[in-house]
Amino acid sequence: MKNNGKNTNITVRGIQLHSLAAEIRYKNRLDLCLIKIEGQSNSVVRFTKNRFPAAPVIISKRHLKEIEPKYFLVNAGNANAATGQRGVADAISICEAISTLARCAKEQVLMFSTGVIGELLPVRKIISCLPKLFEESTRSGWMEAARAMMTTDTFPKIVTKEFELNGNRYSLVGICKGSGMIQPQMATMLAFVATDLPLSRKALELISGVALSDSFNKITVDGETSTNDSFTLISTNPEKTGLIDIGDPSFESAQNLISNCCKELALNIVKDGEGATKLVNIKVKGAWSDEEAKIIARSVANSMLVKTAIFAEDPNWGRIFSAVGASGAENIKQDKINIYIGEIKICHYGKAVEKLNELEVKTVMSSRNFDICIELNTGTFSADTWTCDLSYDYVKINAEYRS
Amino acid sequence: MKNNGKNTNITVRGIQLHSLAAEIRYKNRLDLCLIKIEGQSNSVVRFTKNRFPAAPVIISKRHLKEIEPKYFLVNAGNANAATGQRGVADAISICEAISTLARCAKEQVLMFSTGVIGELLPVRKIISCLPKLFEESTRSGWMEAARAMMTTDTFPKIVTKEFELNGNRYSLVGICKGSGMIQPQMATMLAFVATDLPLSRKALELISGVALSDSFNKITVDGETSTNDSFTLISTNPEKTGLIDIGDPSFESAQNLISNCCKELALNIVKDGEGATKLVNIKVKGAWSDEEAKIIARSVANSMLVKTAIFAEDPNWGRIFSAVGASGAENIKQDKINIYIGEIKICHYGKAVEKLNELEVKTVMSSRNFDICIELNTGTFSADTWTCDLSYDYVKINAEYRS
């Protein structure tokens, strides 16, 4: 799987796109992108679980119930969230303007917004850019699209892959944005993954569920879930061949390819966590239940004290221990817990390891990526979550953003 | 209620205490304190809900089941948490050493520790200090006791009050420690509140429940709950008079006095939140249930994005809005929500207030204390939580502590 830089001119047959600078919030940067599907396709879209979804989420959900989408408009700089009925009407206006240009039903248009909450979208600016977005769309606009959806992101996130299946060549591209407000159950994150491998709707739904649970739903930067998160998986069918369904010989390969793409995109979001300097995998093993494994992993991953200790490269495992105890899990025993940083055991059955070489642990923690593993020894369930450290720059970025 | 500085020589009849520098972790600072009860008393102690309680918590809980406590030993610098059976044995040894000196049962001794997790207590050092703690104990050692339990605290926390009830003079003293790791359901916090107003056990239990729910269980600095938290309420009976019981004419006064003392102590902890520059009261009104009011208040109070916006004095209410939506509360509607900063409405039925004077809002946010009020308009329940901002110094203090 190639990423950032190499081979980003890859295309997905059946998909054209174009991005431009609409000055939605800032000048001289890409902030508006149209993705259009040329022929047959199936798409699956998953949205935020925040109870206050943004207007574009409300409208896109409504449209998706009616018909297969063909146009995806994405803007950065303004989330069109907490904008009331006016925000909903604005999103509808834009979808209608696209449907007029495209001569399609407005329900075939979905909209995605990210940026500041509580401000009205500059609708006219956006609509005035639409003709150009249509005219100049090409199959090779993926890298620009990844740039156009950035907010506090420090780099565009794109994963591309070309592969062969049953003697045919296919491609897979994933782009996403997101750096802060990342939490299991979706994040302030927009992601689009597209392939020209033709997949049935049922296959797409199953694949997206598995891929999400192993990627975007597993990452955390600061425990926040946003009003605008969404994940879109598109499968085109340029040759109008038979669709791959669940259980077909190629299904598993398709699942693995798409899961890996999502995982790599998700890791890029954590790596770009606001102010993050480290990417840490919190692994929980031997939990009494799946649910307990997950809440413990999240409790440790979201602990501000653990995250600052990671930033400081300080093997202060007492903070990990305390976060496990405070997780809400009930079937845990302190005298059964082991904790490892990298391969080094630092807590043995609830106590400090004797004669621990702290320097060795610090060496592990000085690298950009490492694991923290927690063995509970009360059951057989596991979970893992990726997190990042909490640095001075997290505060700086979030104190200064918007002001 | 007088605080910090004034009238800290107040005494509580029936209680003696002394503190000294035992060099448990650092040199030349008070870190060990013995509180002893002279005559009749009733005490109530409440402990952390962390599933991994520290050794002193395990032992104190066990002792409390047996007999009324008479001696309370408190140390800072070492939490005696995550220390396994050895930690438990250490706590017992110390209680036994005290019982030998005091000629009482070891079950009459409770122990409280705060500091680094995962290291063994310097038992001999502590035991060698005990004779001096006994010899030099006086009734006027409260301020030193407040100092002796400090860890990352930047100031000692003491609240004192003298009052008259039924023609008699009484006093009330509260001391506590805590600055980081504060969260509803207790905090890394040790608190001792004592009065010579004679209260029955039942009265004490009721009073402590009400006082806790309105104080320490309502504060949050960073969402962590620790292994060592405890709250002790002592009522002595120096004149061996009849005890005040629930329903007695003086009961309500006693409740109010103790509740106010706890509230003031708790606010001092938030004010001393690690790196905190502001104390903010998150008020939720019109919730569909008591539970939903509470989880919304906590979600907003614990949101790192809200806390950094408070630090930046940035009226970015979209972050508050998003935290409400992400709280897990289900009976909320975005077009019914109003948000106020101080007295200024900034969100009106889920949308930005038109022609908002942002400068006015920034002026409110520039003060050290202000309210954020969230009206949900879906029910009649309310909750409030105090929180502080997230500053560069939070990261600095927690990255450097222990190292």
Coordinates of C-alpha atoms in Angstrom, one line a residue, chain A residues 49-55 58 81-86 116-119 180-181 221-227 274 299 302-309 311-312 314-319 321-335 337 347 349-352 358 362 376 390-403, chain B residues 49-55 58 81-86 116-119 180-181 221-227 274 299 302-309 311-312 314-319 321-335 337 347 349-352 358 362 376 390-403:
Chain A
K49 CA -23.4 9.2 16.1
N50 CA -23.3 12.6 17.6
R51 CA -26.9 13.5 18.5
F52 CA -26.6 16.9 17.0
P53 CA -25.7 16.0 13.4
A54 CA -24.8 18.9 11.0
A55 CA -27.1 20.0 8.2
I58 CA -29.2 15.4 7.9
A81 CA -23.5 22.5 12.0
A82 CA -25.6 24.3 14.7
T83 CA -27.1 26.3 11.9
G84 CA -30.8 25.3 12.4
Q85 CA -33.3 25.2 9.6
R86 CA -31.4 27.8 7.6
V116 CA -16.2 25.8 12.3
I117 CA -19.5 25.1 13.9
G118 CA -22.3 27.7 14.2
E119 CA -21.7 29.8 11.2
G180 CA -8.4 16.5 16.4
M181 CA -11.6 15.4 17.9
V221 CA -6.9 11.7 19.9
D222 CA -8.9 13.5 22.6
G223 CA -12.1 11.6 23.2
E224 CA -14.4 13.9 21.2
T225 CA -17.0 12.9 18.5
S226 CA -18.0 15.5 16.1
T227 CA -21.2 16.6 14.4
E274 CA -3.3 17.9 17.0
S299 CA -10.0 4.6 29.2
N302 CA -8.2 8.8 26.5
S303 CA -6.4 9.4 29.9
M304 CA -4.9 12.9 29.8
L305 CA -2.4 11.7 32.4
V306 CA -1.3 8.7 30.4
K307 CA -1.1 10.9 27.2
T308 CA 1.1 13.5 28.9
A309 CA 3.3 10.7 30.3
F311 CA 4.7 12.9 25.6
A312 CA 7.2 13.1 28.4
D314 CA 8.1 8.9 31.3
P315 CA 7.4 5.2 32.1
N316 CA 4.9 6.3 34.8
W317 CA 2.9 3.1 34.5
G318 CA 0.9 3.9 37.7
R319 CA -1.2 6.2 35.5
F321 CA -2.8 1.2 36.1
S322 CA -5.1 3.9 37.6
A323 CA -6.9 4.4 34.2
V324 CA -7.6 0.7 34.0
G325 CA -9.1 0.8 37.5
A326 CA -11.1 3.9 36.7
S327 CA -12.4 2.6 33.4
G328 CA -15.7 1.3 34.7
A329 CA -14.8 -2.3 34.0
E330 CA -15.9 -4.5 36.9
N331 CA -14.4 -7.9 36.3
I332 CA -10.8 -6.8 36.8
K333 CA -8.3 -7.6 39.6
Q334 CA -5.3 -5.5 40.4
D335 CA -3.2 -8.5 41.5
I337 CA -2.6 -7.2 35.8
C347 CA 4.1 -4.1 36.0
Y349 CA 0.7 -8.9 38.8
G350 CA -0.2 -5.4 39.9
K351 CA 3.3 -4.5 41.2
A352 CA 6.4 -2.8 39.9
E358 CA 14.0 2.4 33.4
K362 CA 12.6 5.3 28.1
L376 CA -5.8 -8.5 32.6
L390 CA -0.8 15.2 24.7
S391 CA 1.7 17.9 24.0
Y392 CA 2.0 21.6 24.5
D393 CA 1.0 22.0 20.8
Y394 CA -2.4 20.3 21.4
V395 CA -3.3 23.2 23.6
K396 CA -1.7 25.7 21.3
I397 CA -3.5 24.5 18.2
N398 CA -6.9 24.3 19.9
A399 CA -6.5 27.5 21.8
E400 CA -5.7 29.4 18.6
Y401 CA -7.9 27.7 16.0
R402 CA -10.8 29.9 15.0
S403 CA -9.5 33.0 16.9
Chain B
K49 CA -14.6 4.0 43.3
N50 CA -11.5 3.1 41.3
R51 CA -11.5 -0.7 41.0
F52 CA -7.8 -0.8 41.9
P53 CA -7.8 0.8 45.4
A54 CA -4.5 1.5 47.0
A55 CA -3.2 -0.6 49.9
I58 CA -8.0 -1.6 51.4
A81 CA -0.9 1.9 45.2
A82 CA 0.0 -1.0 42.8
T83 CA 2.2 -2.4 45.4
G84 CA 0.5 -5.8 45.8
Q85 CA 0.5 -7.9 49.0
R86 CA 3.7 -6.2 50.1
V116 CA 3.4 8.2 43.1
I117 CA 1.9 4.9 42.2
G118 CA 3.8 1.6 42.0
E119 CA 6.6 2.3 44.5
G180 CA -5.0 17.0 39.1
M181 CA -7.0 13.8 38.4
V221 CA -10.1 18.8 36.2
D222 CA -9.2 16.1 33.7
G223 CA -11.7 13.2 34.0
E224 CA -9.4 10.9 36.0
T225 CA -10.4 9.0 39.2
S226 CA -7.6 7.9 41.4
T227 CA -6.6 4.8 43.4
E274 CA -3.0 21.6 37.3
S299 CA -19.3 15.7 28.8
N302 CA -14.4 17.1 30.4
S303 CA -14.2 18.1 26.7
M304 CA -10.6 19.0 26.0
L305 CA -11.7 21.2 23.1
V306 CA -14.1 23.1 25.4
K307 CA -11.3 23.4 28.0
T308 CA -8.8 24.8 25.6
A309 CA -11.4 27.2 24.2
F311 CA -8.1 28.8 28.2
A312 CA -8.0 30.8 25.0
D314 CA -12.5 32.0 22.7
P315 CA -16.4 32.0 22.6
N316 CA -16.3 28.9 20.3
W317 CA -19.7 27.6 21.4
G318 CA -19.7 25.0 18.6
R319 CA -17.4 22.9 20.8
F321 CA -22.8 22.2 21.3
S322 CA -20.8 19.3 19.9
A323 CA -19.9 18.0 23.4
V324 CA -23.6 18.0 24.3
G325 CA -24.4 16.0 21.2
A326 CA -21.6 13.6 21.9
S327 CA -22.5 13.1 25.6
G328 CA -24.5 10.0 25.1
A329 CA -27.8 11.7 26.2
E330 CA -30.6 10.5 23.9
N331 CA -33.4 12.9 24.8
I332 CA -31.9 16.0 23.4
K333 CA -32.8 18.1 20.3
Q334 CA -30.4 20.5 18.7
D335 CA -33.2 23.0 17.7
I337 CA -30.8 24.1 22.9
C347 CA -26.7 30.0 20.9
Y349 CA -32.4 27.2 19.6
G350 CA -29.4 25.5 18.1
K351 CA -28.1 28.4 16.1
A352 CA -25.8 31.3 16.5
E358 CA -18.2 38.7 20.6
K362 CA -14.7 37.6 25.5
L376 CA -32.0 21.8 26.8
L390 CA -6.7 23.2 29.8
S391 CA -3.5 25.2 29.6
Y392 CA 0.1 24.7 28.5
D393 CA 0.9 24.3 32.1
Y394 CA -1.3 21.2 32.5
V395 CA 0.9 19.5 30.0
K396 CA 4.1 20.9 31.6
I397 CA 3.1 19.8 35.1
N398 CA 2.1 16.4 34.1
A399 CA 4.9 15.8 31.8
E400 CA 7.4 16.7 34.4
Y401 CA 5.9 15.3 37.6
R402 CA 7.8 12.3 38.8
S403 CA 10.6 12.6 36.2

